[in-house]
mmCIF file with all atom_site columns, C-alpha atoms in Angstrom:
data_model
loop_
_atom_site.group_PDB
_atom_site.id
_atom_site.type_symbol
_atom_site.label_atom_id
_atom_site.label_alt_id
_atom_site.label_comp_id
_atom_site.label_asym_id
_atom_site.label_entity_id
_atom_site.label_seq_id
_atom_site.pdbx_PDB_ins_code
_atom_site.Cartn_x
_atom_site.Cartn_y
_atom_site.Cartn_z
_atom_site.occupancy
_atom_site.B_iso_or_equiv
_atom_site.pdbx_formal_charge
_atom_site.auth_seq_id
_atom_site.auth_comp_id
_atom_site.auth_asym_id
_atom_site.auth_atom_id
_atom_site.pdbx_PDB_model_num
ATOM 1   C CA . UNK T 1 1   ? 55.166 -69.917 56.955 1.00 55.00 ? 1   UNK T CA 1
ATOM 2   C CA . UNK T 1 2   ? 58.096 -70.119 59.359 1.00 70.00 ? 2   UNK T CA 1
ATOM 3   C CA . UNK T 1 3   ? 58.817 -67.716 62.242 1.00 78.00 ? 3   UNK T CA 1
ATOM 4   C CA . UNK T 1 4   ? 59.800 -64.255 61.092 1.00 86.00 ? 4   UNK T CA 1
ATOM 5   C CA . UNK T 1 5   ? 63.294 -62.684 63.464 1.00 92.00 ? 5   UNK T CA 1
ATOM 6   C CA . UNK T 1 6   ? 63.494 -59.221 64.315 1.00 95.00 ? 6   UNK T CA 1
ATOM 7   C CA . UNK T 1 7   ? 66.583 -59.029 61.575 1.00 95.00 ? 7   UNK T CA 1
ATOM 8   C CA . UNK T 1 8   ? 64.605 -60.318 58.900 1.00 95.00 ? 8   UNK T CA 1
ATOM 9   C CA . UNK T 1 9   ? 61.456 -58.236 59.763 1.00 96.00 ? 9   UNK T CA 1
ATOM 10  C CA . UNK T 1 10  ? 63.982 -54.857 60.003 1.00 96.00 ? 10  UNK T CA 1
ATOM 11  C CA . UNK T 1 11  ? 65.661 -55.976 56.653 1.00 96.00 ? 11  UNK T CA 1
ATOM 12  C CA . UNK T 1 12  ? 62.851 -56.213 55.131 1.00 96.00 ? 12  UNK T CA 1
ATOM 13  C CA . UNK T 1 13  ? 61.501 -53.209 56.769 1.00 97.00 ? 13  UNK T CA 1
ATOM 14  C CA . UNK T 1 14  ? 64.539 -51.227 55.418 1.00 97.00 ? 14  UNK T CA 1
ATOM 15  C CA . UNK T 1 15  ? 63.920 -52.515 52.012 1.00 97.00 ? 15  UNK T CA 1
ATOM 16  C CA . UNK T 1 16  ? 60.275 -51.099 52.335 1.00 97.00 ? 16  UNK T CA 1
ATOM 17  C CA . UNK T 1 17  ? 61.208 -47.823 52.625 1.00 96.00 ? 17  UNK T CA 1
ATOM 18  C CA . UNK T 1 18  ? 63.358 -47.999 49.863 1.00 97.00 ? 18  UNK T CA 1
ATOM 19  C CA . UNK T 1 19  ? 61.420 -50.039 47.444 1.00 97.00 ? 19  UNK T CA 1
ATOM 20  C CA . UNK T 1 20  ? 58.188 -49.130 46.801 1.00 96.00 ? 20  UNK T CA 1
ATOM 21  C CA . UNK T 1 21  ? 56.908 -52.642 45.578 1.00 97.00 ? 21  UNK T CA 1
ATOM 22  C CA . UNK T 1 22  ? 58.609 -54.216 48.258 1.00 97.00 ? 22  UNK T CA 1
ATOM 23  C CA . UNK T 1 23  ? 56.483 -51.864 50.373 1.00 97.00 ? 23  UNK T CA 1
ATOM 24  C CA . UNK T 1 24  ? 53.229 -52.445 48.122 1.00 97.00 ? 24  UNK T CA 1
ATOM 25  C CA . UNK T 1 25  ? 53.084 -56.352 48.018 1.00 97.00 ? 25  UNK T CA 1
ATOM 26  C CA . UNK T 1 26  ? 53.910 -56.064 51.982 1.00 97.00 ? 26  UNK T CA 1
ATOM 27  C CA . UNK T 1 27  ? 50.945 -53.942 52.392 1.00 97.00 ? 27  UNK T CA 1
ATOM 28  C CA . UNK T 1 28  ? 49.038 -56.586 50.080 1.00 97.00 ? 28  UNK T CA 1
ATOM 29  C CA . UNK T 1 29  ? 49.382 -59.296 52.034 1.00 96.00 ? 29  UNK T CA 1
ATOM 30  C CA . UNK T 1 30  ? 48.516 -57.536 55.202 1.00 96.00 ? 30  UNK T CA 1
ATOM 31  C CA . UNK T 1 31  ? 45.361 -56.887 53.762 1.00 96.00 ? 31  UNK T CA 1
ATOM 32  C CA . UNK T 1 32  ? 44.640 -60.120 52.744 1.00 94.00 ? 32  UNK T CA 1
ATOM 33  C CA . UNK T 1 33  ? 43.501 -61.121 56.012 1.00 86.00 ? 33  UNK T CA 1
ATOM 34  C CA . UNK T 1 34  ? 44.715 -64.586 55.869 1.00 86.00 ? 34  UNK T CA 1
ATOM 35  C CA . UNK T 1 35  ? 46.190 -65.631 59.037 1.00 88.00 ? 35  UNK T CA 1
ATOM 36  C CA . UNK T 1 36  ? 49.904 -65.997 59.854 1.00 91.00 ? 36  UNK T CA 1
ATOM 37  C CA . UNK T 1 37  ? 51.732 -64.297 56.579 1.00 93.00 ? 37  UNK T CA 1
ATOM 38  C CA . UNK T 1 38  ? 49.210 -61.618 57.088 1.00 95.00 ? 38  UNK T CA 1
ATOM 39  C CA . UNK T 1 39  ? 50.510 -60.649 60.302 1.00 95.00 ? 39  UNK T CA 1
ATOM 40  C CA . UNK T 1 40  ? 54.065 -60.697 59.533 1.00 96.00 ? 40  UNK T CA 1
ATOM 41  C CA . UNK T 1 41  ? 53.379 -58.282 56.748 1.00 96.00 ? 41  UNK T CA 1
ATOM 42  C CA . UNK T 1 42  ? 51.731 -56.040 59.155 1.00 97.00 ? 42  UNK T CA 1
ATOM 43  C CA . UNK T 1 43  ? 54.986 -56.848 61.622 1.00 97.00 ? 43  UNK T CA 1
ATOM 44  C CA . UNK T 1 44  ? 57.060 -55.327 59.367 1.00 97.00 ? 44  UNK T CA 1
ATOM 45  C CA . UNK T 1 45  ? 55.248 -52.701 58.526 1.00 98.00 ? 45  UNK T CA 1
ATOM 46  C CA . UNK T 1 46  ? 55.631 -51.312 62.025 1.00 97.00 ? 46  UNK T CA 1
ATOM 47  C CA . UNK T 1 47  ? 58.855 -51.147 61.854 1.00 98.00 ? 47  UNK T CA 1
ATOM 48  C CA . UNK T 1 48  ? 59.099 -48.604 58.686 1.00 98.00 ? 48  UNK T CA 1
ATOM 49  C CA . UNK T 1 49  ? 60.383 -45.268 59.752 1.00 97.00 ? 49  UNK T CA 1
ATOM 50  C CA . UNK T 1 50  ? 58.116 -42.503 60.756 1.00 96.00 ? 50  UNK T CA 1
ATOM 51  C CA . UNK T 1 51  ? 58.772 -40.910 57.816 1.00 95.00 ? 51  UNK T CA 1
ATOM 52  C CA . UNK T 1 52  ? 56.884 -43.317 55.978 1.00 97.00 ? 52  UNK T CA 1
ATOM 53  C CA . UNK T 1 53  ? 53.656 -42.920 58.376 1.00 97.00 ? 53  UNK T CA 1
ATOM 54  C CA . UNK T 1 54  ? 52.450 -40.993 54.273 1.00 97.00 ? 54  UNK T CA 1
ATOM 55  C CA . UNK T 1 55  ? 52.116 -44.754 52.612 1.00 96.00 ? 55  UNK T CA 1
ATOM 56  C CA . UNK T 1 56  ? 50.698 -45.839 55.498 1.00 97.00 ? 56  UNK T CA 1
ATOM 57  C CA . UNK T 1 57  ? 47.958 -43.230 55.908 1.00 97.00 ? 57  UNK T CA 1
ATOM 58  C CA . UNK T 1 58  ? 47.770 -43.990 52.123 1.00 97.00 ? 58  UNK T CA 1
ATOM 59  C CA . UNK T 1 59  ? 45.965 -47.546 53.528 1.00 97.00 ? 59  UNK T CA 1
ATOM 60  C CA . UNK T 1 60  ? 43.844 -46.015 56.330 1.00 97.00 ? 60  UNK T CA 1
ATOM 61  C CA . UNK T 1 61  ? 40.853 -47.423 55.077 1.00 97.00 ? 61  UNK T CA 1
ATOM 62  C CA . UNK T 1 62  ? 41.935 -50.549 54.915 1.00 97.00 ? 62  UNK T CA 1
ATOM 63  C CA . UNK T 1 63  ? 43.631 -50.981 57.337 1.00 97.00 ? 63  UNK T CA 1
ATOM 64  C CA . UNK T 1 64  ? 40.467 -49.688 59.284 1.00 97.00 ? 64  UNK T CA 1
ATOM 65  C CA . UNK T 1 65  ? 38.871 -52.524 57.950 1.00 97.00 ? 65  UNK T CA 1
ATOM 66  C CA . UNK T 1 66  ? 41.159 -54.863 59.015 1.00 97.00 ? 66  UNK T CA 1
ATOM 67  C CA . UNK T 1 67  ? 41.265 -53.927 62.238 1.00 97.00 ? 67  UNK T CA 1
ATOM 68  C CA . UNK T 1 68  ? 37.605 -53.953 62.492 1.00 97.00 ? 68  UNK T CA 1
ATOM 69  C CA . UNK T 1 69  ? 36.631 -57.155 61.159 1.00 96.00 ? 69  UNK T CA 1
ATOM 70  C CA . UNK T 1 70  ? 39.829 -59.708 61.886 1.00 96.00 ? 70  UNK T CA 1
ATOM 71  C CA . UNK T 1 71  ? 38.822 -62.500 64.025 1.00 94.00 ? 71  UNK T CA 1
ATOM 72  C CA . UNK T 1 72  ? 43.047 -62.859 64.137 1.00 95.00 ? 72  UNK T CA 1
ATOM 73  C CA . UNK T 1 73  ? 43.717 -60.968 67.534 1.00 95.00 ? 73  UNK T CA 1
ATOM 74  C CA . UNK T 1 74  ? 47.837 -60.427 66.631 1.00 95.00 ? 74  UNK T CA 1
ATOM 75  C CA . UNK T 1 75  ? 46.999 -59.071 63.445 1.00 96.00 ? 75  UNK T CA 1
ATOM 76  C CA . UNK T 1 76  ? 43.906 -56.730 64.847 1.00 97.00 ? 76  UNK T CA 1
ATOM 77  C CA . UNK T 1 77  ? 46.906 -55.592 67.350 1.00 97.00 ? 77  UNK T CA 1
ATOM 78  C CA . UNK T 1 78  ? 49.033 -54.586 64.450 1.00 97.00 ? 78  UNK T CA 1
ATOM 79  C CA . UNK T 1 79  ? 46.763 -53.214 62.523 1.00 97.00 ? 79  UNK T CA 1
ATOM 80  C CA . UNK T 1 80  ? 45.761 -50.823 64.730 1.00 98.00 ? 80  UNK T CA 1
ATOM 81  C CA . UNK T 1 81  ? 49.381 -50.141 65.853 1.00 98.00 ? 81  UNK T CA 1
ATOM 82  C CA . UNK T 1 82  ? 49.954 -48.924 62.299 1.00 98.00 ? 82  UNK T CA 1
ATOM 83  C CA . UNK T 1 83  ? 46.547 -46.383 62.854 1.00 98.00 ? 83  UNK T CA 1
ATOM 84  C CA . UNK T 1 84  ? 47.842 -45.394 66.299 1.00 97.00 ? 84  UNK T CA 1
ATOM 85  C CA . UNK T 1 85  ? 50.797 -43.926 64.213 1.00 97.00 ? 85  UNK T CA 1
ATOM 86  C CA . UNK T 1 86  ? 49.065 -41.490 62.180 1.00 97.00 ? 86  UNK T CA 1
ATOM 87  C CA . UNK T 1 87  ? 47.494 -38.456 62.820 1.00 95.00 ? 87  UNK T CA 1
ATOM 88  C CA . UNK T 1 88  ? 43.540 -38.505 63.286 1.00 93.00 ? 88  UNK T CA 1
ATOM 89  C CA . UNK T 1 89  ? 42.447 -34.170 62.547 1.00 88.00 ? 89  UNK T CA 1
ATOM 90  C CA . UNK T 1 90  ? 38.625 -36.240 62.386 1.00 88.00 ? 90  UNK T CA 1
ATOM 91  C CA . UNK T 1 91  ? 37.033 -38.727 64.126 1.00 87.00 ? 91  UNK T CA 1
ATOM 92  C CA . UNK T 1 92  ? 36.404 -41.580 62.415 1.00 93.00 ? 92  UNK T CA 1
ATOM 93  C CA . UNK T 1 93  ? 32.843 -42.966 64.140 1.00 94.00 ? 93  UNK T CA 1
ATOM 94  C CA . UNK T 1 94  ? 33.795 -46.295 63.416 1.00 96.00 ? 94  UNK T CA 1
ATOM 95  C CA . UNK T 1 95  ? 36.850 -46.103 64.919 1.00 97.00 ? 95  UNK T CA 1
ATOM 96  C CA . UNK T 1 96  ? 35.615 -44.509 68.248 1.00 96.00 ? 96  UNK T CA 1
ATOM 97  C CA . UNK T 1 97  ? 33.008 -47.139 68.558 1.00 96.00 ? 97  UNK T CA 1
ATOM 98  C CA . UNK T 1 98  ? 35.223 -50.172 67.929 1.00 97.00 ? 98  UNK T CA 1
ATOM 99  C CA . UNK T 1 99  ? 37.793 -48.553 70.218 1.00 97.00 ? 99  UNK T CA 1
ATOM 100 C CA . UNK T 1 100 ? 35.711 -47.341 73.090 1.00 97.00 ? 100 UNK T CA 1
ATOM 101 C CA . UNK T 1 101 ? 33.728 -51.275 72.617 1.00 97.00 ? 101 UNK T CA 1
ATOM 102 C CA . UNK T 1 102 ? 36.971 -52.941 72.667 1.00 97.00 ? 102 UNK T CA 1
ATOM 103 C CA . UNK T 1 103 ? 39.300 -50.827 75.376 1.00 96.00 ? 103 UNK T CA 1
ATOM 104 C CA . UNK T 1 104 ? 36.130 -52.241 77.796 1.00 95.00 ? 104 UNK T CA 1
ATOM 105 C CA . UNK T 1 105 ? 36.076 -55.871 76.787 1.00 94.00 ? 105 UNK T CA 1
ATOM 106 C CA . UNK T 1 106 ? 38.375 -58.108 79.606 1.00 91.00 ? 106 UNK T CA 1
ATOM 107 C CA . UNK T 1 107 ? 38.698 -60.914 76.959 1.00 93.00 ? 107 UNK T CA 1
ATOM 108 C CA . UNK T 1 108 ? 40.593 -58.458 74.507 1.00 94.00 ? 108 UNK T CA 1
ATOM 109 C CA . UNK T 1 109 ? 44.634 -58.889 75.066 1.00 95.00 ? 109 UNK T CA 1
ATOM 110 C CA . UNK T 1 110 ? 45.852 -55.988 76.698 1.00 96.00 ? 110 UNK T CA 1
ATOM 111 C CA . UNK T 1 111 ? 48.162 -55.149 73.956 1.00 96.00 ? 111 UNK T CA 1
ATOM 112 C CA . UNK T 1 112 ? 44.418 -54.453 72.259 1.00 97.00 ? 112 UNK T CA 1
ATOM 113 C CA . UNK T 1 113 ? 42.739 -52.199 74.926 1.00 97.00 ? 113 UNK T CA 1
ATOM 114 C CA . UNK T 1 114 ? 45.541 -50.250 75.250 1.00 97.00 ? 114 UNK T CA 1
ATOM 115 C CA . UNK T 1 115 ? 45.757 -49.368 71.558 1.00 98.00 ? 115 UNK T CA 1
ATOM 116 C CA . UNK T 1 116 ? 41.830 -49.108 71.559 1.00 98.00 ? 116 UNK T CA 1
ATOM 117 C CA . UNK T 1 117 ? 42.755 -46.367 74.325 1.00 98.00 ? 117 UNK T CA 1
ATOM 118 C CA . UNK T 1 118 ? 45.218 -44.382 72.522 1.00 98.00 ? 118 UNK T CA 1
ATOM 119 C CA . UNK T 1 119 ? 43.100 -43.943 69.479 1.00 98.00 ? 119 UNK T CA 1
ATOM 120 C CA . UNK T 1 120 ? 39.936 -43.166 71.371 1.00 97.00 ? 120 UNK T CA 1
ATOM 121 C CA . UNK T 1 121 ? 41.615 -40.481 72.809 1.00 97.00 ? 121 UNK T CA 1
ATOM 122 C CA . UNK T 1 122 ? 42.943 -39.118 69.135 1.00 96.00 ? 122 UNK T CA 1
ATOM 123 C CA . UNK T 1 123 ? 39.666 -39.596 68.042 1.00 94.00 ? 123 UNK T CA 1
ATOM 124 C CA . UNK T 1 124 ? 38.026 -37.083 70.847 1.00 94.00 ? 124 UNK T CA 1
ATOM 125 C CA . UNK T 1 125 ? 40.973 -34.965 71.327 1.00 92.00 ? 125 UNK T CA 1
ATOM 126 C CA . UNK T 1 126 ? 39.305 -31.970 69.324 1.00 90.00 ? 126 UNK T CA 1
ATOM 127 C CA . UNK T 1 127 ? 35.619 -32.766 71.028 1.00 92.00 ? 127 UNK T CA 1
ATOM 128 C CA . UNK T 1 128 ? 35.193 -31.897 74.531 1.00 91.00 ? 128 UNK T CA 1
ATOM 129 C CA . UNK T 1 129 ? 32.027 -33.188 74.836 1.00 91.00 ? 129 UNK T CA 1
ATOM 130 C CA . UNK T 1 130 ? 33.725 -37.127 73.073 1.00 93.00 ? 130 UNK T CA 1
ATOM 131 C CA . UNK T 1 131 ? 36.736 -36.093 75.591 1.00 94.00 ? 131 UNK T CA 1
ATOM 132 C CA . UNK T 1 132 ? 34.231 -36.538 78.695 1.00 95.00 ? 132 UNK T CA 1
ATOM 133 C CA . UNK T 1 133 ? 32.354 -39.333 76.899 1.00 95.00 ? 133 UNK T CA 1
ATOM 134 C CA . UNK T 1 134 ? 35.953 -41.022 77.315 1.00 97.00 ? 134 UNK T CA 1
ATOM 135 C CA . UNK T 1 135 ? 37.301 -40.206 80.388 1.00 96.00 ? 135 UNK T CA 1
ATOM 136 C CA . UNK T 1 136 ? 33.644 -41.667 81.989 1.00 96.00 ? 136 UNK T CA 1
ATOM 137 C CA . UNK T 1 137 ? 34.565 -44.916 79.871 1.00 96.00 ? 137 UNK T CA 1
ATOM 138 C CA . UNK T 1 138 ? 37.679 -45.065 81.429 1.00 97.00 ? 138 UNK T CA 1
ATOM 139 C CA . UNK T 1 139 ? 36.826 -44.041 84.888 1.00 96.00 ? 139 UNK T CA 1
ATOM 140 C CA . UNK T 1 140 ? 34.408 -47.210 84.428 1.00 95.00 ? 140 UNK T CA 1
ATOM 141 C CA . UNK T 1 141 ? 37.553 -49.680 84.199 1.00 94.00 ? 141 UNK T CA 1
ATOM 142 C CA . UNK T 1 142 ? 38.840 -50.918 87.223 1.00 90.00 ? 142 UNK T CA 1
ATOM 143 C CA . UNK T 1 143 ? 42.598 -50.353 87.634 1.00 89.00 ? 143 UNK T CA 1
ATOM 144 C CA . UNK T 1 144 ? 42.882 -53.678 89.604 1.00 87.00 ? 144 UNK T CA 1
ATOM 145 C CA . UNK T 1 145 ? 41.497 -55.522 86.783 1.00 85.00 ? 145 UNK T CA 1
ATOM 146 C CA . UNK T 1 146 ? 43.993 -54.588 84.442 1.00 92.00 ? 146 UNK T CA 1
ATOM 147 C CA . UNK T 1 147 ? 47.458 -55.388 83.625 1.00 92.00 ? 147 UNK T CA 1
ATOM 148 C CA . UNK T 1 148 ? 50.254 -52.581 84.362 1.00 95.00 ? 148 UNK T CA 1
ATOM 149 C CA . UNK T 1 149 ? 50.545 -51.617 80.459 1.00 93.00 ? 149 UNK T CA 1
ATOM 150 C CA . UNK T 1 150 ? 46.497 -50.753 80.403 1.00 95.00 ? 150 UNK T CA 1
ATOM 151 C CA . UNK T 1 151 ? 46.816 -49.216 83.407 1.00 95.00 ? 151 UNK T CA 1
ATOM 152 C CA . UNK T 1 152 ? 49.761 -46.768 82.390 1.00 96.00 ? 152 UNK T CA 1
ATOM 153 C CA . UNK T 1 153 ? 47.619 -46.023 79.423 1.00 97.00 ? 153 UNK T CA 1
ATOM 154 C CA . UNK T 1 154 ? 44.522 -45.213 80.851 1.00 97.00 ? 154 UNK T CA 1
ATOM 155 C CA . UNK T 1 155 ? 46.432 -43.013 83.915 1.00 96.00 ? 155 UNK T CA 1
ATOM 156 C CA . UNK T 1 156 ? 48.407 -41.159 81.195 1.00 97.00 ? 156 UNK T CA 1
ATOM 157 C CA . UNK T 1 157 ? 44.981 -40.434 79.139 1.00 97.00 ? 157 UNK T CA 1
ATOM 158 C CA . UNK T 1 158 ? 43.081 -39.577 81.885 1.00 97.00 ? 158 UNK T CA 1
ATOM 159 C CA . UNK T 1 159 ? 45.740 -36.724 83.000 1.00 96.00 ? 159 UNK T CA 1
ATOM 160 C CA . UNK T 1 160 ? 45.238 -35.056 79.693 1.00 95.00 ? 160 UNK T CA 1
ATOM 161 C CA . UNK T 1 161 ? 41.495 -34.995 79.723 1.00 92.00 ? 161 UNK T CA 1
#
């Protein structure tokens, strides 16, 4: 599959929200797993409008799944982009695990640890005693070690614990 632009993936974006198989068979092939085309799909599902963060959350499981077991790293980065963007009332104990395993690991891309981050902390938000469990975790990371982008994420977490 060739490279995807940022016009095509906002066209076809746009004709996501408007077209609900468009939006379906995009989802689809996210799902699939299967390399390149697979992340693309995810790509462009990113870039729907916050207003469809409903079909989206309609996928949660899935894309759970994805995000845990894809050996892709770009498409486990998108995946979990798309869970950042909903709203997490629960904590998922998968999710938690993966994402307090993962926001540790130095061989994960940054782009990674900092999402792993972000939904740690909207997994513990309503637990004070997962809240401490996470701000120990990221106490335990070295800011020196990390990259600016992980480093704004974890100082920004840490001031709301």
């Amino acid at each position: 599959m060739a490279v995807m632009h940022i016009d095509e993936v906002k066209r076809l974006a746009q004709s996501a929200h408007q077209d609900e198989k468009v939006r379906e068979d995009l989802f689809r092939e996210a799902l699939a797993d299967d390399g390149r085309r697979s992340s693309q799909a995810a790509w462009v599902l990113t870039h729907l409008p916050a207003d469809d963060n409903v079909y989206i959350d309609a996928y949660r499981e899935e894309l759970l799944q994805v995000a845990l077991s894809t050996e892709d790293t770009s498409l486990r980065r998108i995946s979990l982009a798309l869970l950042e963007r909903l709203e997490w009332a629960d904590a998922d104990v998968r999710l938690l695990d993966f994402s307090l395993d993962h926001m540790m690991r130095s061989d994960e891309p940054y782009g990674v640890r900092s999402l792993c981050m972000k939904l740690a902390y909207a997994q513990c938000r309503h637990y004070p005693e997962l809240k401490e469990e996470l701000r120990q975790a990221l106490l335990l990371i070295e800011p020196s070690e990390i990259g600016a982008g992980v480093r704004h994420t974890r100082k920004k977490i840490l001031e709301v614990l």
